Structure formats: structure tokens, C-alpha cells
Amino acid sequence: MTLSPTLPKRTRTLSVACAVVASAALALSGCAKSETADDAGGDSGQGAQTVRTPTASAAAGEGCALTSYGAPKLDLKNAIVGFSQSEKEANPFRIAETQSIKDEAAKVGVKKLLTTNAQSQLSKQISDIQDMLAQGAQFLIVAPLNSDGLEPALQAAAAKKVPVLTIDRKINATACKDYLAFLGSDFVEQGKRAADAMAKATGGRGKVAILLGSSGNSVTTDRTKGFVDQVKATAPGLEIVAQQTGEFARDKGQQVMEQLIQSKPDITAVYAENDEMALGAVTALKAAGKTPGKDVKIVSIDGTRNAVQALANGELNAVIESNPRFGPLAFATAQKFYAGEGIPEDVIISDRSYDPANAKKSLGGAY
């Protein structure tokens, strides 16, 4: 079951959740309020959460339930919950993501929250999860480093009948068996929206370089697919002349951009699959005597405060948000699950858009 319907190209209707998620039912069904994409970048504050309304079948209770998953009933207020972060918290996305989990755990009144950080090492994430299970974790929230490779950790959780809720990155496993559900963005749609923004910024013509994210995860694969497919379908005048990984890091994005300036001097646009790489590209372009945002158009994905500020300053041309504030939705999903309700395989958060018209007023809602 999926909650990721195709959105119109220009106007996207978002379901905006209540500012305070008071119950699991509210968090998953949302408060039906429509916004256009142009308005969606407003200052919604640190605690805002946007989710797409579940399909009728999901709302009726289909999906993964407690009995079908085979987990024991649990009161989160008497539970030990574990959170496995995948990457070091130097990236604003990871900082906001971890803090959101901690804040909501405190709000819900979880007995104990265990937190770990894999420091971008798959072997460490596996051992982190196994260690939390050894410490008595009864429910796990995992931000996977890669889409593959977590099988030993998932098997350890299954042996103890501990549900695993994945956030941010999808894993290649079976929902309601190897893990409970996925909470995150529609990454293909993000790529499509970035392509639309690039077409607008360039007038639909130019030579584009793609700064790819790290290999081996669904975020990079889907954001690339969405962008490339949308360019082919709607902006054939945009020629993709280079694709090179910047590993979602600012310094690596800068290095790649420096190389591309030498090897592909006629590049007129850059699609960065996260804001950190985009900001690295800005630094490289300035050092080469080029004006980012003018000589070379730049579109990125994330919605960090630094990127939205760069957009307001004219150094970027558009930013598609990837919402990192999973805490309210993660714990609401857990509460719903333990109440006996069915959980869809994919629970998709709606992401805002930032452009030159709304960037300055939207800074307060960026992370």
C-alpha cells in the first residue's frame, strides 16, 4: 500500500497536520487544509508536520496491524525505545531529525529513549541496533544508512519481536515482516519538482550537472530518477552533461564542482541532491569567478536554513524541502500500531518548496 499519489506539476495540494499532534489518529489523518506549492514555504515553525492524508483503505484499518506483525502489546510510557541515527550530526538535516525524535519522546512520556549514531558506518549501525536490543529496547526507530545491509539487525529485532519503524530512507525488505513501515518523503516526486524548478530558472535550456548523493540508498536513486525523467518529459532543452557523486557532503560537493568547472566549463546549471552539496558548489563557483544563481543556476533539495538564506541572497534558484521532523509522526504511528490499527507500508510526508519569492519570509520555517 502506498500513500504517494502523483501531484500536479504546478499546484500541489498538501494535507497539513495540526501544529500539535495530540493523538495518533490526528497525526496520520491530518487536518485537511489546502495550500499551493507557492505558499507551502511559509514560516510554519520548528514543530510543524505535514503529512498526506491516508487512502480510504488505510483509514479503514488495513495495513500492518499488531497481530499480523506478531508483536506484543506495549504502552510507550512504560517502554524502552531505541533510535538509530545513520550519519554524524554535522548535517542540519540529521541534527533536526534526531532532535525531533528526542523532543517527541519526551512529549509522549516514553520511559527511556536510547539513541545511537552510526557515523556513516553500516557495521556500526548493525551493532548499534543489536546493542539497543540487548539493553531492552522494545520499539525501534531506524534511519537506515543504506537501503541494503541491515538484515542482521532486522533479524535480531525479529527474534525479540521488536517492531522496527524506518524513517527517511527506504530499505529493500518486506514491510510488516522485516520492518513495520517507512516514514519519509516521496523522493521521486522531490526530483520531479526540482526538475520543474530548474526548467523555470533556466527557461528550459542549458547544460546541467547533477551532484549525486551517496551510493547505495533509495534517496539518491529516486531523486535522480525523478529529475532525469521529468527533464526528458517536460524540458528536453536541458541537457544533462555530468553526474558525479558528492556523497551528500559540502566539502565533497565543492571538490566535485571544482573538477566540473575544469572538465565541463560550459555547465550552466547544477542540480544538487542535497543542500550541503549545493552550498559546496556555491563556494567553488565563487572561487572560479562565477556568480552562482546567475551564471550557473542551482536547484537543491533539503530546506536547511543556510540554503534558504542562500536562496534569499540570490545564490541558489530553488530549494525543495525534505522534511526531517519525523518525531511526531513516528510516535503517533507507534501509538496507532499499539492501539491495534493498521499501518500503511509507506507514510509519506509532504514537503514545502522555497523559491526567490518566498525565501526571505520562510527562513523561520527552515531547519
Coordinates of N, CA and C in Angstrom, one line a residue, residues 135-262:
Q135 N 20.0 -3.9 25.4 CA 19.6 -3.1 26.6 C 18.1 -3.1 26.8
G136 N 17.4 -3.8 26.1 CA 15.9 -4.0 26.4 C 15.0 -3.1 25.5
A137 N 15.5 -2.6 24.4 CA 14.7 -1.8 23.5 C 13.5 -2.6 23.1
Q138 N 12.3 -2.0 23.2 CA 11.0 -2.7 22.8 C 10.4 -2.2 21.5
F139 N 10.9 -1.1 21.1 CA 10.4 -0.5 19.8 C 11.6 0.3 19.2
L140 N 11.8 0.1 17.9 CA 13.0 0.7 17.3 C 12.6 1.7 16.2
I141 N 13.2 2.9 16.2 CA 13.1 3.8 15.1 C 14.4 3.9 14.4
V142 N 14.5 3.6 13.1 CA 15.8 3.5 12.5 C 15.9 4.4 11.2
A143 N 16.9 5.2 11.2 CA 17.2 6.0 10.0 C 18.3 5.2 9.2
P144 N 18.0 4.4 8.3 CA 19.0 3.5 7.7 C 20.1 4.3 6.9
L145 N 21.3 3.8 7.0 CA 22.4 4.3 6.3 C 22.2 4.0 4.8
N146 N 22.0 2.7 4.5 CA 21.8 2.3 3.1 C 20.5 1.5 3.0
S147 N 20.1 1.3 1.8 CA 18.9 0.5 1.5 C 19.1 -1.0 1.7
D148 N 20.3 -1.4 1.7 CA 20.6 -2.8 1.9 C 21.6 -3.0 3.0
G149 N 21.7 -4.2 3.6 CA 22.8 -4.5 4.5 C 22.3 -4.6 6.0
L150 N 21.1 -4.2 6.3 CA 20.7 -4.2 7.7 C 20.1 -5.5 8.2
E151 N 20.2 -6.5 7.3 CA 19.5 -7.8 7.6 C 19.9 -8.4 9.0
P152 N 21.1 -8.4 9.4 CA 21.4 -8.9 10.7 C 20.7 -8.2 11.8
A153 N 20.6 -6.9 11.7 CA 19.9 -6.1 12.8 C 18.4 -6.4 12.7
L154 N 17.9 -6.4 11.5 CA 16.4 -6.7 11.4 C 16.1 -8.1 12.0
Q155 N 17.0 -9.1 11.7 CA 16.8 -10.4 12.2 C 16.8 -10.5 13.7
A156 N 17.8 -9.7 14.3 CA 17.9 -9.6 15.7 C 16.6 -9.0 16.4
A157 N 16.1 -8.0 15.7 CA 14.8 -7.4 16.2 C 13.7 -8.4 16.1
A158 N 13.6 -9.1 15.0 CA 12.5 -10.0 14.7 C 12.5 -11.1 15.8
A159 N 13.7 -11.6 16.1 CA 13.9 -12.7 17.1 C 13.3 -12.3 18.5
K160 N 13.4 -11.0 18.8 CA 12.8 -10.5 20.0 C 11.4 -9.9 19.9
K161 N 10.9 -10.0 18.7 CA 9.5 -9.5 18.4 C 9.5 -8.0 18.6
V162 N 10.5 -7.3 18.2 CA 10.6 -5.8 18.4 C 10.3 -5.1 17.1
P163 N 9.2 -4.4 16.9 CA 8.9 -3.7 15.7 C 10.0 -2.7 15.3
V164 N 10.3 -2.6 14.0 CA 11.3 -1.6 13.5 C 10.5 -0.6 12.6
L165 N 10.5 0.6 12.9 CA 9.9 1.7 12.1 C 11.1 2.4 11.4
T166 N 11.1 2.4 10.0 CA 12.2 3.1 9.3 C 11.8 4.5 8.9
I167 N 12.7 5.4 9.0 CA 12.4 6.8 8.6 C 13.5 7.3 7.6
D168 N 13.1 8.2 6.8 CA 14.0 8.9 5.9 C 14.4 8.1 4.6
R169 N 15.0 6.9 4.8 CA 15.5 6.1 3.7 C 14.8 4.8 3.7
K170 N 14.3 4.3 2.6 CA 13.6 3.0 2.4 C 14.7 1.9 2.4
I171 N 14.3 0.8 2.9 CA 15.2 -0.4 2.8 C 14.6 -1.5 1.9
N172 N 15.4 -2.3 1.3 CA 15.0 -3.3 0.5 C 14.6 -4.6 1.3
A173 N 13.4 -4.6 1.9 CA 13.0 -5.6 2.7 C 11.5 -5.7 2.7
T174 N 10.9 -6.6 3.4 CA 9.4 -6.8 3.3 C 8.7 -6.1 4.5
A175 N 7.8 -5.1 4.2 CA 7.1 -4.4 5.2 C 6.2 -5.4 5.9
C176 N 5.9 -5.1 7.2 CA 5.1 -5.9 8.1 C 5.7 -7.3 8.3
K177 N 6.9 -7.5 7.9 CA 7.6 -8.7 8.2 C 9.0 -8.4 8.8
D178 N 9.8 -7.8 7.9 CA 11.2 -7.4 8.3 C 11.2 -6.1 9.0
Y179 N 10.2 -5.2 8.7 CA 10.1 -3.9 9.4 C 8.6 -3.6 9.3
L180 N 8.3 -2.6 10.2 CA 6.8 -2.2 10.3 C 6.4 -1.4 9.1
A181 N 7.0 -0.3 8.9 CA 6.6 0.7 7.8 C 7.7 1.7 7.6
F182 N 7.6 2.5 6.5 CA 8.5 3.5 6.2 C 7.8 4.9 6.3
L183 N 8.5 5.8 7.0 CA 8.0 7.2 7.1 C 9.0 8.1 6.4
G184 N 8.6 8.9 5.4 CA 9.5 9.7 4.8 C 8.9 10.4 3.6
S185 N 9.8 11.0 2.8 CA 9.4 11.8 1.6 C 9.2 10.9 0.4
D186 N 8.5 11.4 -0.6 CA 8.5 10.8 -1.9 C 9.6 11.4 -2.7
F187 N 10.7 10.6 -2.7 CA 12.0 11.1 -3.3 C 11.9 11.3 -4.8
V188 N 11.2 10.5 -5.5 CA 11.0 10.6 -6.9 C 10.3 11.9 -7.2
E189 N 9.2 12.2 -6.4 CA 8.5 13.5 -6.5 C 9.4 14.7 -6.3
Q190 N 10.3 14.6 -5.3 CA 11.2 15.7 -5.0 C 12.0 15.9 -6.2
G191 N 12.5 14.9 -6.9 CA 13.3 15.1 -8.1 C 12.6 15.7 -9.2
K192 N 11.3 15.3 -9.4 CA 10.5 15.9 -10.4 C 10.3 17.4 -10.1
R193 N 10.0 17.7 -8.9 CA 9.8 19.1 -8.5 C 11.0 20.0 -8.7
A194 N 12.2 19.3 -8.4 CA 13.5 20.0 -8.7 C 13.7 20.3 -10.2
A195 N 13.3 19.3 -11.0 CA 13.4 19.5 -12.5 C 12.5 20.6 -12.9
D196 N 11.2 20.7 -12.4 CA 10.3 21.8 -12.7 C 10.9 23.1 -12.4
A197 N 11.5 23.2 -11.2 CA 12.1 24.4 -10.7 C 13.3 24.8 -11.6
M198 N 14.1 23.8 -12.0 CA 15.2 24.1 -12.9 C 14.8 24.6 -14.2
A199 N 13.7 24.0 -14.8 CA 13.2 24.4 -16.1 C 12.8 25.9 -16.0
K200 N 12.2 26.3 -14.8 CA 11.7 27.6 -14.7 C 12.9 28.6 -14.5
A201 N 13.9 28.2 -13.8 CA 15.1 29.0 -13.5 C 15.9 29.2 -14.8
T202 N 15.9 28.2 -15.7 CA 16.8 28.3 -16.9 C 16.0 28.7 -18.1
G203 N 14.7 28.7 -18.0 CA 13.9 28.9 -19.2 C 13.9 27.6 -20.1
G204 N 14.2 26.5 -19.5 CA 14.1 25.2 -20.1 C 15.3 24.9 -21.0
R205 N 16.4 25.6 -21.0 CA 17.5 25.4 -21.8 C 18.8 25.5 -21.0
G206 N 19.8 24.6 -21.3 CA 21.1 24.7 -20.7 C 21.7 23.4 -20.5
K207 N 23.0 23.4 -20.0 CA 23.7 22.2 -19.7 C 23.8 22.0 -18.2
V208 N 23.3 20.8 -17.7 CA 23.1 20.6 -16.3 C 24.1 19.5 -15.8
A209 N 24.7 19.8 -14.6 CA 25.4 18.8 -13.9 C 24.6 18.4 -12.7
I210 N 24.6 17.1 -12.4 CA 23.9 16.5 -11.2 C 25.0 16.2 -10.2
L211 N 24.9 16.7 -9.0 CA 25.7 16.3 -7.9 C 24.9 15.2 -7.1
L212 N 25.3 14.0 -7.3 CA 24.6 12.9 -6.8 C 24.8 12.7 -5.3
G213 N 23.9 12.1 -4.6 CA 24.1 11.8 -3.2 C 24.9 10.5 -3.1
S214 N 25.0 10.0 -1.9 CA 25.9 8.8 -1.7 C 25.2 7.6 -2.4
S215 N 26.0 6.7 -2.8 CA 25.6 5.5 -3.5 C 24.9 4.5 -2.5
G216 N 24.0 3.6 -3.0 CA 23.5 2.5 -2.2 C 22.3 2.8 -1.4
N217 N 21.6 4.0 -1.6 CA 20.4 4.2 -0.9 C 19.3 4.8 -1.8
S218 N 18.1 4.6 -1.4 CA 16.9 5.0 -2.2 C 16.8 6.5 -2.5
V219 N 17.4 7.3 -1.6 CA 17.3 8.7 -1.7 C 18.0 9.2 -3.0
T220 N 19.2 8.8 -3.2 CA 20.0 9.1 -4.4 C 19.3 8.6 -5.6
T221 N 19.0 7.3 -5.6 CA 18.3 6.6 -6.8 C 17.1 7.3 -7.2
D222 N 16.2 7.6 -6.2 CA 14.9 8.2 -6.6 C 15.0 9.6 -6.9
R223 N 15.8 10.4 -6.2 CA 15.9 11.8 -6.6 C 16.5 12.0 -8.0
T224 N 17.4 11.1 -8.4 CA 18.0 11.1 -9.7 C 16.9 10.7 -10.8
K225 N 16.2 9.7 -10.5 CA 15.2 9.2 -11.4 C 14.1 10.2 -11.7
G226 N 13.6 10.8 -10.6 CA 12.6 11.8 -10.7 C 13.0 13.0 -11.6
F227 N 14.3 13.5 -11.3 CA 14.8 14.6 -12.0 C 15.0 14.3 -13.5
V228 N 15.7 13.2 -13.8 CA 16.1 12.8 -15.2 C 14.8 12.6 -16.0
D229 N 13.9 11.8 -15.4 CA 12.6 11.5 -16.1 C 11.8 12.8 -16.4
Q230 N 11.7 13.7 -15.4 CA 10.9 14.9 -15.6 C 11.6 15.8 -16.7
V231 N 12.9 15.9 -16.7 CA 13.6 16.7 -17.7 C 13.3 16.2 -19.1
K232 N 13.4 14.9 -19.2 CA 13.2 14.3 -20.5 C 11.7 14.5 -21.0
A233 N 10.8 14.5 -20.0 CA 9.4 14.6 -20.4 C 8.9 16.0 -20.6
T234 N 9.5 17.0 -19.9 CA 9.0 18.3 -19.9 C 10.0 19.4 -20.3
A235 N 11.3 19.1 -20.3 CA 12.3 20.2 -20.6 C 13.4 19.6 -21.4
P236 N 13.1 19.1 -22.6 CA 14.2 18.5 -23.5 C 15.3 19.4 -23.8
G237 N 15.1 20.7 -23.6 CA 16.2 21.7 -23.9 C 17.2 21.7 -22.8
L238 N 17.0 21.0 -21.7 CA 18.0 20.9 -20.7 C 18.8 19.6 -21.0
E239 N 20.1 19.7 -21.1 CA 21.0 18.6 -21.4 C 21.8 18.2 -20.2
I240 N 21.6 17.0 -19.7 CA 22.4 16.6 -18.5 C 23.7 16.1 -19.0
V241 N 24.8 16.8 -18.7 CA 26.1 16.6 -19.2 C 27.0 15.9 -18.2
A242 N 26.7 15.8 -17.0 CA 27.5 15.2 -16.0 C 26.7 14.7 -14.8
Q243 N 27.1 13.6 -14.2 CA 26.5 13.0 -13.0 C 27.7 12.5 -12.2
Q244 N 27.9 13.1 -11.0 CA 29.0 12.7 -10.2 C 28.6 12.8 -8.7
T245 N 29.0 11.8 -7.9 CA 28.6 11.8 -6.5 C 29.4 12.8 -5.7
G246 N 28.6 13.5 -4.9 CA 29.2 14.4 -3.9 C 29.0 13.9 -2.5
E247 N 28.4 12.7 -2.4 CA 28.2 12.0 -1.1 C 27.4 12.8 -0.1
F248 N 26.6 13.7 -0.5 CA 25.7 14.4 0.4 C 26.6 15.3 1.4
A249 N 27.8 15.6 1.0 CA 28.7 16.4 1.9 C 29.1 17.7 1.2
R250 N 29.3 18.8 2.0 CA 29.6 20.1 1.5 C 31.0 20.1 0.9
D251 N 32.0 19.5 1.6 CA 33.3 19.6 1.1 C 33.5 18.7 -0.2
K252 N 32.8 17.6 -0.2 CA 32.9 16.8 -1.4 C 32.1 17.4 -2.6
G253 N 31.0 18.1 -2.3 CA 30.3 18.8 -3.4 C 31.2 19.9 -3.9
Q254 N 31.9 20.6 -3.1 CA 32.8 21.7 -3.5 C 33.9 21.1 -4.4
Q255 N 34.5 19.9 -4.0 CA 35.6 19.3 -4.8 C 35.1 18.9 -6.2
V256 N 33.9 18.3 -6.2 CA 33.3 17.8 -7.5 C 33.0 19.0 -8.4
M257 N 32.5 20.1 -7.8 CA 32.2 21.2 -8.6 C 33.4 21.9 -9.2
E258 N 34.5 21.9 -8.4 CA 35.8 22.4 -8.9 C 36.3 21.6 -10.1
Q259 N 36.1 20.3 -10.0 CA 36.6 19.4 -11.1 C 35.7 19.7 -12.3
L260 N 34.4 19.8 -12.1 CA 33.5 20.0 -13.2 C 33.7 21.4 -13.9
I261 N 34.1 22.4 -13.2 CA 34.3 23.7 -13.8 C 35.5 23.6 -14.8
Q262 N 36.5 22.7 -14.4 CA 37.6 22.5 -15.3 C 37.2 21.6 -16.5

